[in-house]
N, CA and C atoms as an extended XYZ file, in Angstrom:
420
Properties=species:S:1:pos:R:3:atomname:S:1:resname:S:1:resid:I:1 pbc="F F F"
N       139.885      103.818      125.183 N   MET     1
C       138.431      103.771      125.296 CA  MET     1
C       137.787      104.832      124.406 C   MET     1
N       138.295      106.045      124.469 N   ASP     2
C       137.731      107.130      123.678 CA  ASP     2
C       137.907      106.873      122.186 C   ASP     2
N       139.041      106.283      121.813 N   GLN     3
C       139.314      105.982      120.414 CA  GLN     3
C       138.358      104.898      119.904 C   GLN     3
N       138.061      103.938      120.731 N   THR     4
C       137.126      102.875      120.367 CA  THR     4
C       135.728      103.448      120.173 C   THR     4
N       135.341      104.347      121.043 N   ARG     5
C       134.028      104.983      120.953 CA  ARG     5
C       133.893      105.771      119.651 C   ARG     5
N       134.933      106.513      119.287 N   ARG     6
C       134.911      107.273      118.040 CA  ARG     6
C       134.814      106.353      116.825 C   ARG     6
N       135.517      105.219      116.889 N   ALA     7
C       135.473      104.262      115.778 CA  ALA     7
C       134.076      103.675      115.625 C   ALA     7
N       133.434      103.375      116.732 N   VAL     8
C       132.073      102.831      116.688 CA  VAL     8
C       131.109      103.884      116.132 C   VAL     8
N       131.244      105.123      116.568 N   GLU     9
C       130.377      106.191      116.081 CA  GLU     9
C       130.595      106.443      114.591 C   GLU     9
N       131.836      106.349      114.141 N   THR    10
C       132.139      106.535      112.726 CA  THR    10
C       131.475      105.449      111.890 C   THR    10
N       131.416      104.245      112.399 N   TYR    11
C       130.748      103.137      111.712 CA  TYR    11
C       129.229      103.300      111.763 C   TYR    11
N       128.735      103.790      112.876 N   TRP    12
C       127.310      103.841      113.153 CA  TRP    12
C       126.592      104.933      112.344 C   TRP    12
N       127.224      106.082      112.125 N   ARG    13
C       126.564      107.200      111.439 CA  ARG    13
C       126.107      106.847      110.025 C   ARG    13
N       126.962      106.288      109.164 N   PRO    14
C       126.467      105.922      107.824 CA  PRO    14
C       125.377      104.852      107.859 C   PRO    14
N       125.412      103.972      108.853 N   ARG    15
C       124.386      102.933      108.958 CA  ARG    15
C       123.029      103.545      109.279 C   ARG    15
N       123.032      104.631      110.047 N   MET    16
C       121.773      105.334      110.328 CA  MET    16
C       121.171      105.866      109.029 C   MET    16
N       122.012      106.497      108.206 N   VAL    17
C       121.541      107.050      106.934 CA  VAL    17
C       121.088      105.921      106.010 C   VAL    17
N       121.840      104.822      105.974 N   ASP    18
C       121.456      103.678      105.148 CA  ASP    18
C       120.092      103.126      105.562 C   ASP    18
N       119.837      103.102      106.859 N   GLY    19
C       118.555      102.596      107.355 CA  GLY    19
C       117.389      103.469      106.932 C   GLY    19
N       117.606      104.760      106.881 N   VAL    20
C       116.552      105.696      106.512 CA  VAL    20
C       116.346      105.728      104.998 C   VAL    20
N       117.413      105.476      104.245 N   THR    21
C       117.347      105.593      102.784 CA  THR    21
C       117.485      104.233      102.101 C   THR    21
N       116.929      103.204      102.699 N   SER    22
C       117.033      101.861      102.124 CA  SER    22
C       116.210      101.752      100.843 C   SER    22
N       116.435      100.695      100.101 N   ASP    23
C       115.752      100.465       98.828 CA  ASP    23
C       114.389       99.801       99.012 C   ASP    23
N       113.992       99.566      100.240 N   GLU    24
C       112.695       98.954      100.508 CA  GLU    24
C       111.592       99.976      100.263 C   GLU    24
N       110.506       99.516       99.708 N   ASP    25
C       109.388      100.406       99.399 CA  ASP    25
C       108.481      100.556      100.623 C   ASP    25
N       109.068      101.005      101.716 N   LYS    26
C       108.336      101.229      102.966 CA  LYS    26
C       108.600      102.648      103.431 C   LYS    26
N       107.654      103.200      104.139 N   VAL    27
C       107.803      104.545      104.681 CA  VAL    27
C       108.788      104.501      105.848 C   VAL    27
N       109.693      105.452      105.874 N   THR    28
C       110.672      105.532      106.957 CA  THR    28
C       110.003      106.093      108.205 C   THR    28
N       110.168      105.436      109.344 N   PRO    29
C       109.568      105.952      110.580 CA  PRO    29
C       110.161      107.307      110.966 C   PRO    29
N       109.316      108.161      111.499 N   ALA    30
C       109.739      109.514      111.862 CA  ALA    30
C       110.812      109.505      112.951 C   ALA    30
N       110.789      108.523      113.844 N   TYR    31
C       111.785      108.515      114.913 CA  TYR    31
C       113.195      108.325      114.357 C   TYR    31
N       113.329      107.601      113.234 N   LYS    32
C       114.653      107.441      112.629 CA  LYS    32
C       115.130      108.754      112.025 C   LYS    32
N       114.213      109.483      111.408 N   LEU    33
C       114.557      110.806      110.884 CA  LEU    33
C       114.958      111.744      112.020 C   LEU    33
N       114.228      111.662      113.125 N   GLU    34
C       114.542      112.495      114.291 CA  GLU    34
C       115.914      112.168      114.864 C   GLU    34
N       116.277      110.893      114.880 N   GLU    35
C       117.603      110.503      115.380 CA  GLU    35
C       118.706      111.147      114.550 C   GLU    35
N       118.538      111.155      113.241 N   ILE    36
C       119.543      111.772      112.379 CA  ILE    36
C       119.562      113.280      112.595 C   ILE    36
N       118.404      113.892      112.723 N   CYS    37
C       118.348      115.336      112.973 CA  CYS    37
C       118.993      115.690      114.301 C   CYS    37
N       118.769      114.866      115.312 N   ASP    38
C       119.388      115.091      116.613 CA  ASP    38
C       120.907      114.989      116.503 C   ASP    38
N       121.376      113.999      115.764 N   LEU    39
C       122.812      113.851      115.536 CA  LEU    39
C       123.373      115.087      114.841 C   LEU    39
N       122.686      115.575      113.821 N   LEU    40
C       123.152      116.743      113.078 CA  LEU    40
C       123.107      118.016      113.918 C   LEU    40
N       122.138      118.111      114.814 N   ARG    41
C       122.010      119.285      115.681 CA  ARG    41
C       123.101      119.338      116.745 C   ARG    41
N       123.483      118.176      117.264 N   THR    42
C       124.381      118.148      118.423 CA  THR    42
C       125.839      117.870      118.083 C   THR    42
N       126.128      117.580      116.831 N   SER    43
C       127.492      117.196      116.454 CA  SER    43
C       128.318      118.403      116.017 C   SER    43
N       129.645      118.279      116.115 N   PRO    44
C       130.513      119.349      115.612 CA  PRO    44
C       130.456      119.433      114.084 C   PRO    44
N       130.981      120.518      113.558 N   VAL    45
C       130.905      120.813      112.127 CA  VAL    45
C       131.483      119.688      111.265 C   VAL    45
N       132.587      119.106      111.666 N   GLY    46
C       133.221      118.051      110.883 CA  GLY    46
C       132.325      116.838      110.688 C   GLY    46
N       131.628      116.462      111.734 N   ILE    47
C       130.733      115.305      111.651 CA  ILE    47
C       129.514      115.642      110.799 C   ILE    47
N       128.994      116.862      110.932 N   VAL    48
C       127.855      117.283      110.115 CA  VAL    48
C       128.236      117.247      108.639 C   VAL    48
N       129.438      117.706      108.322 N   LYS    49
C       129.915      117.687      106.934 CA  LYS    49
C       130.052      116.247      106.429 C   LYS    49
N       130.593      115.381      107.275 N   GLU    50
C       130.762      113.967      106.909 CA  GLU    50
C       129.414      113.300      106.624 C   GLU    50
N       128.435      113.520      107.498 N   VAL    51
C       127.106      112.928      107.326 CA  VAL    51
C       126.414      113.536      106.100 C   VAL    51
N       126.557      114.842      105.908 N   SER    52
C       125.958      115.503      104.745 CA  SER    52
C       126.523      114.953      103.446 C   SER    52
N       127.823      114.777      103.402 N   ASP    53
C       128.450      114.217      102.200 CA  ASP    53
C       127.941      112.800      101.936 C   ASP    53
N       127.772      112.025      102.993 N   TYR    54
C       127.282      110.664      102.829 CA  TYR    54
C       125.827      110.663      102.330 C   TYR    54
N       125.024      111.562      102.866 N   ILE    55
C       123.632      111.673      102.423 CA  ILE    55
C       123.587      112.012      100.933 C   ILE    55
N       124.424      112.962      100.520 N   LEU    56
C       124.443      113.355       99.107 CA  LEU    56
C       124.980      112.240       98.213 C   LEU    56
N       125.892      111.413       98.727 N   LYS    57
C       126.378      110.265       97.952 CA  LYS    57
C       125.254      109.272       97.685 C   LYS    57
N       124.311      109.188       98.601 N   ARG    58
C       123.183      108.267       98.417 CA  ARG    58
C       122.325      108.670       97.222 C   ARG    58
N       122.399      109.929       96.809 N   LEU    59
C       121.654      110.365       95.626 CA  LEU    59
C       122.211      109.759       94.343 C   LEU    59
N       123.418      109.199       94.396 N   ASP    60
C       124.014      108.563       93.225 CA  ASP    60
C       123.437      107.181       92.949 C   ASP    60
N       122.659      106.657       93.862 N   GLN    61
C       122.038      105.348       93.669 CA  GLN    61
C       121.078      105.392       92.484 C   GLN    61
N       120.936      104.294       91.785 N   LYS    62
C       120.036      104.238       90.629 CA  LYS    62
C       118.573      104.176       91.029 C   LYS    62
N       118.308      103.604       92.166 N   SER    63
C       116.933      103.371       92.593 CA  SER    63
C       116.188      104.679       92.864 C   SER    63
N       115.024      104.872       92.233 N   PRO    64
C       114.241      106.072       92.536 CA  PRO    64
C       113.702      106.064       93.968 C   PRO    64
N       113.547      104.880       94.544 N   ILE    65
C       113.086      104.793       95.934 CA  ILE    65
C       114.135      105.389       96.864 C   ILE    65
N       115.406      105.047       96.646 N   VAL    66
C       116.486      105.595       97.470 CA  VAL    66
C       116.555      107.104       97.283 C   VAL    66
N       116.467      107.570       96.048 N   LYS    67
C       116.529      109.005       95.783 CA  LYS    67
C       115.383      109.740       96.484 C   LYS    67
N       114.183      109.158       96.444 N   GLN    68
C       113.037      109.770       97.123 CA  GLN    68
C       113.277      109.869       98.623 C   GLN    68
N       113.777      108.783       99.189 N   LYS    69
C       114.007      108.768      100.629 CA  LYS    69
C       115.104      109.743      101.025 C   LYS    69
N       116.121      109.882      100.193 N   VAL    70
C       117.181      110.855      100.485 CA  VAL    70
C       116.610      112.268      100.454 C   VAL    70
N       115.793      112.563       99.453 N   LEU    71
C       115.194      113.895       99.378 CA  LEU    71
C       114.267      114.172      100.554 C   LEU    71
N       113.518      113.155      100.971 N   ARG    72
C       112.660      113.331      102.153 CA  ARG    72
C       113.502      113.588      103.404 C   ARG    72
N       114.612      112.858      103.521 N   LEU    73
C       115.513      113.074      104.658 CA  LEU    73
C       116.075      114.492      104.637 C   LEU    73
N       116.516      114.943      103.474 N   ILE    74
C       117.072      116.299      103.370 CA  ILE    74
C       116.007      117.327      103.723 C   ILE    74
N       114.827      117.162      103.169 N   LYS    75
C       113.731      118.098      103.432 CA  LYS    75
C       113.406      118.158      104.931 C   LYS    75
N       113.341      117.003      105.551 N   TYR    76
C       113.027      116.925      106.980 CA  TYR    76
C       114.157      117.536      107.816 C   TYR    76
N       115.390      117.178      107.465 N   ALA    77
C       116.535      117.630      108.258 CA  ALA    77
C       116.815      119.118      108.080 C   ALA    77
N       116.523      119.670      106.914 N   VAL    78
C       116.719      121.109      106.706 CA  VAL    78
C       115.838      121.885      107.677 C   VAL    78
N       114.642      121.382      107.929 N   ARG    79
C       113.731      122.067      108.843 CA  ARG    79
C       114.052      121.795      110.314 C   ARG    79
N       114.521      120.580      110.629 N   LYS    80
C       114.627      120.171      112.026 CA  LYS    80
C       116.034      120.198      112.611 C   LYS    80
N       117.061      120.198      111.778 N   SER    81
C       118.417      120.137      112.334 CA  SER    81
C       119.014      121.536      112.397 C   SER    81
N       120.269      121.613      112.775 N   GLY    82
C       120.914      122.899      113.002 CA  GLY    82
C       121.337      123.618      111.731 C   GLY    82
N       121.914      124.794      111.952 N   ASN    83
C       122.331      125.654      110.855 CA  ASN    83
C       123.448      125.050      110.018 C   ASN    83
N       124.302      124.248      110.617 N   GLU    84
C       125.424      123.676      109.868 CA  GLU    84
C       124.939      122.760      108.743 C   GLU    84
N       123.930      121.960      109.019 N   PHE    85
C       123.395      121.085      107.978 CA  PHE    85
C       122.750      121.911      106.869 C   PHE    85
N       122.025      122.956      107.250 N   ARG    86
C       121.418      123.824      106.239 CA  ARG    86
C       122.479      124.441      105.342 C   ARG    86
N       123.572      124.874      105.931 N   ARG    87
C       124.661      125.463      105.133 CA  ARG    87
C       125.256      124.435      104.176 C   ARG    87
N       125.431      123.216      104.654 N   GLU    88
C       125.965      122.156      103.783 CA  GLU    88
C       125.025      121.899      102.613 C   GLU    88
N       123.731      121.880      102.873 N   MET    89
C       122.772      121.654      101.788 CA  MET    89
C       122.742      122.845      100.830 C   MET    89
N       122.931      124.038      101.347 N   GLN    90
C       123.013      125.207      100.469 CA  GLN    90
C       124.225      125.101       99.555 C   GLN    90
N       125.339      124.672      100.110 N   ARG    91
C       126.551      124.533       99.303 CA  ARG    91
C       126.357      123.525       98.173 C   ARG    91
N       125.540      122.524       98.421 N   HIS    92
C       125.338      121.452       97.438 CA  HIS    92
C       123.963      121.523       96.785 C   HIS    92
N       123.319      122.664       96.830 N   SER    93
C       121.963      122.773       96.276 CA  SER    93
C       121.942      122.536       94.769 C   SER    93
N       123.036      122.798       94.083 N   THR    94
C       123.061      122.549       92.637 CA  THR    94
C       122.946      121.058       92.341 C   THR    94
N       123.529      120.217       93.198 N   VAL    95
C       123.419      118.763       93.024 CA  VAL    95
C       121.958      118.344       93.123 C   VAL    95
N       121.258      118.917       94.068 N   ILE    96
C       119.845      118.581       94.267 CA  ILE    96
C       119.009      119.119       93.108 C   ILE    96
N       119.299      120.340       92.671 N   CYS    97
C       118.536      120.932       91.570 CA  CYS    97
C       118.762      120.189       90.254 C   CYS    97
N       119.921      119.598       90.069 N   GLN    98
C       120.190      118.833       88.857 CA  GLN    98
C       119.302      117.590       88.766 C   GLN    98
N       118.809      117.133       89.890 N   LEU    99
C       117.923      115.962       89.898 CA  LEU    99
C       116.553      116.273       89.315 C   LEU    99
N       116.295      117.547       89.085 N   PHE   100
C       115.010      117.941       88.519 CA  PHE   100
C       114.776      117.258       87.173 C   PHE   100
N       115.832      116.977       86.445 N   HIS   101
C       115.727      116.355       85.131 CA  HIS   101
C       115.940      114.840       85.172 C   HIS   101
N       115.968      114.266       86.362 N   TYR   102
C       116.189      112.832       86.508 CA  TYR   102
C       115.008      112.052       85.935 C   TYR   102
N       115.324      111.038       85.174 N   LYS   103
C       114.299      110.139       84.647 CA  LYS   103
C       114.825      108.721       84.811 C   LYS   103
N       114.296      108.007       85.771 N   GLY   104
C       114.752      106.648       86.051 CA  GLY   104
C       114.097      105.616       85.142 C   GLY   104
N       114.541      104.397       85.309 N   GLU   105
C       113.973      103.298       84.535 CA  GLU   105
C       112.564      102.978       85.036 C   GLU   105
N       111.763      102.429       84.142 N   LEU   106
C       110.410      102.050       84.516 CA  LEU   106
C       110.437      100.815       85.404 C   LEU   106
N       109.627      100.844       86.440 N   ASP   107
C       109.502       99.713       87.339 CA  ASP   107
C       108.554       98.699       86.704 C   ASP   107
N       108.886       97.394       86.768 N   PRO   108
C       108.014       96.392       86.135 CA  PRO   108
C       106.599       96.361       86.718 C   PRO   108
N       106.451       96.677       87.996 N   LEU   109
C       105.130       96.630       88.623 CA  LEU   109
C       104.448       97.984       88.683 C   LEU   109
N       105.223       99.023       88.968 N   LYS   110
C       104.639      100.343       89.199 CA  LYS   110
C       104.749      101.277       88.002 C   LYS   110
N       105.454      100.884       86.987 N   GLY   111
C       105.584      101.713       85.792 CA  GLY   111
C       106.344      102.998       86.078 C   GLY   111
N       105.777      104.110       85.682 N   ASP   112
C       106.428      105.412       85.824 CA  ASP   112
C       106.022      106.129       87.117 C   ASP   112
N       105.237      105.489       87.960 N   ALA   113
C       104.722      106.134       89.169 CA  ALA   113
C       105.842      106.590       90.096 C   ALA   113
N       106.900      105.790       90.253 N   LEU   114
C       108.008      106.178       91.138 CA  LEU   114
C       108.715      107.424       90.629 C   LEU   114
N       108.902      107.507       89.324 N   ASN   115
C       109.565      108.674       88.750 CA  ASN   115
C       108.705      109.929       88.887 C   ASN   115
N       107.406      109.784       88.729 N   LYS   116
C       106.511      110.934       88.889 CA  LYS   116
C       106.507      111.419       90.331 C   LYS   116
N       106.503      110.486       91.270 N   LEU   117
C       106.544      110.856       92.679 CA  LEU   117
C       107.848      111.559       93.005 C   LEU   117
N       108.927      111.089       92.418 N   PHE   118
C       110.236      111.709       92.605 CA  PHE   118
C       110.207      113.155       92.110 C   PHE   118
N       109.605      113.378       90.946 N   GLY   119
C       109.498      114.735       90.399 CA  GLY   119
C       108.679      115.650       91.295 C   GLY   119
N       107.605      115.105       91.893 N   LYS   120
C       106.775      115.906       92.803 CA  LYS   120
C       107.558      116.319       94.044 C   LYS   120
N       108.397      115.417       94.524 N   LEU   121
C       109.210      115.750       95.700 CA  LEU   121
C       110.132      116.929       95.415 C   LEU   121
N       110.665      116.980       94.222 N   LEU   122
C       111.585      118.058       93.872 CA  LEU   122
C       110.880      119.385       93.658 C   LEU   122
N       109.654      119.358       93.186 N   THR   123
C       108.972      120.612       92.903 CA  THR   123
C       108.320      121.204       94.142 C   THR   123
N       108.279      120.465       95.185 N   ARG   124
C       107.667      120.946       96.417 CA  ARG   124
C       108.617      121.839       97.193 C   ARG   124
N       108.352      122.072       98.442 N   PRO   125
C       109.094      123.064       99.219 CA  PRO   125
C       110.595      122.853       99.344 C   PRO   125
N       111.106      121.678       99.008 N   LEU   126
C       112.546      121.452       99.154 CA  LEU   126
C       113.338      122.447       98.312 C   LEU   126
N       113.034      122.525       97.032 N   LEU   127
C       113.755      123.457       96.173 CA  LEU   127
C       113.515      124.895       96.604 C   LEU   127
N       112.293      125.201       96.983 N   LEU   128
C       111.977      126.548       97.424 CA  LEU   128
C       112.758      126.910       98.678 C   LEU   128
N       112.810      125.985       99.639 N   SER   129
C       113.526      126.297      100.877 CA  SER   129
C       115.021      126.450      100.627 C   SER   129
N       115.603      125.618       99.760 N   LEU   130
C       117.022      125.776       99.426 CA  LEU   130
C       117.267      127.100       98.717 C   LEU   130
N       116.350      127.485       97.827 N   HIS   131
C       116.493      128.744       97.108 CA  HIS   131
C       116.360      129.926       98.065 C   HIS   131
N       115.367      129.884       98.960 N   LEU   132
C       115.170      130.981       99.907 CA  LEU   132
C       116.354      131.124      100.852 C   LEU   132
N       116.897      129.996      101.297 N   MET   133
C       118.054      130.068      102.187 CA  MET   133
C       119.241      130.679      101.454 C   MET   133
N       119.405      130.336      100.190 N   ARG   134
C       120.525      130.875       99.406 CA  ARG   134
C       120.361      132.375       99.205 C   ARG   134
N       119.132      132.843       98.895 N   THR   135
C       118.940      134.279       98.674 CA  THR   135
C       119.091      135.052       99.978 C   THR   135
N       118.667      134.484      101.086 N   ARG   136
C       118.874      135.147      102.388 CA  ARG   136
C       120.348      135.312      102.665 C   ARG   136
N       121.116      134.280      102.353 N   GLN   137
C       122.543      134.316      102.591 CA  GLN   137
C       123.216      135.375      101.715 C   GLN   137
N       122.744      135.540      100.480 N   LEU   138
C       123.324      136.527       99.575 CA  LEU   138
C       123.006      137.949      100.009 C   LEU   138
N       121.844      138.150      100.630 N   HIS   139
C       121.435      139.504      101.029 CA  HIS   139
C       121.966      139.931      102.386 C   HIS   139
N       122.610      139.033      103.093 N   GLN   140
C       123.137      139.393      104.423 CA  GLN   140
C       124.477      140.026      104.332 C   GLN   140
């Protein structure tokens, strides 16, 4: 029974992230973000690392919509989830900072608007919060 439960949870966690970071041009409901933050807050370190790695893998998608949603999820979860997730994002902050130079393909309907919005997401508090957390860690 316990093994079956773990298998279901292992399947369910990436599906939660996929639901929040889908390619649909719709705003993700806050309750879905909260569910992921709750999972990250209450789970052991191994599961937090697994979910964090999966979230960062979603940044490899070509779609700027997916990339935007992943960054919004990271930004939200850094503030709302536990210290383990913050540490994982600090470890991988270079991956996020490398996206600063990302330039996606033009959308046939929206043109360059998606790419500009993506750039704004990166220049906002996400990079600052990752940088501040890293400098705090270095000074301790």
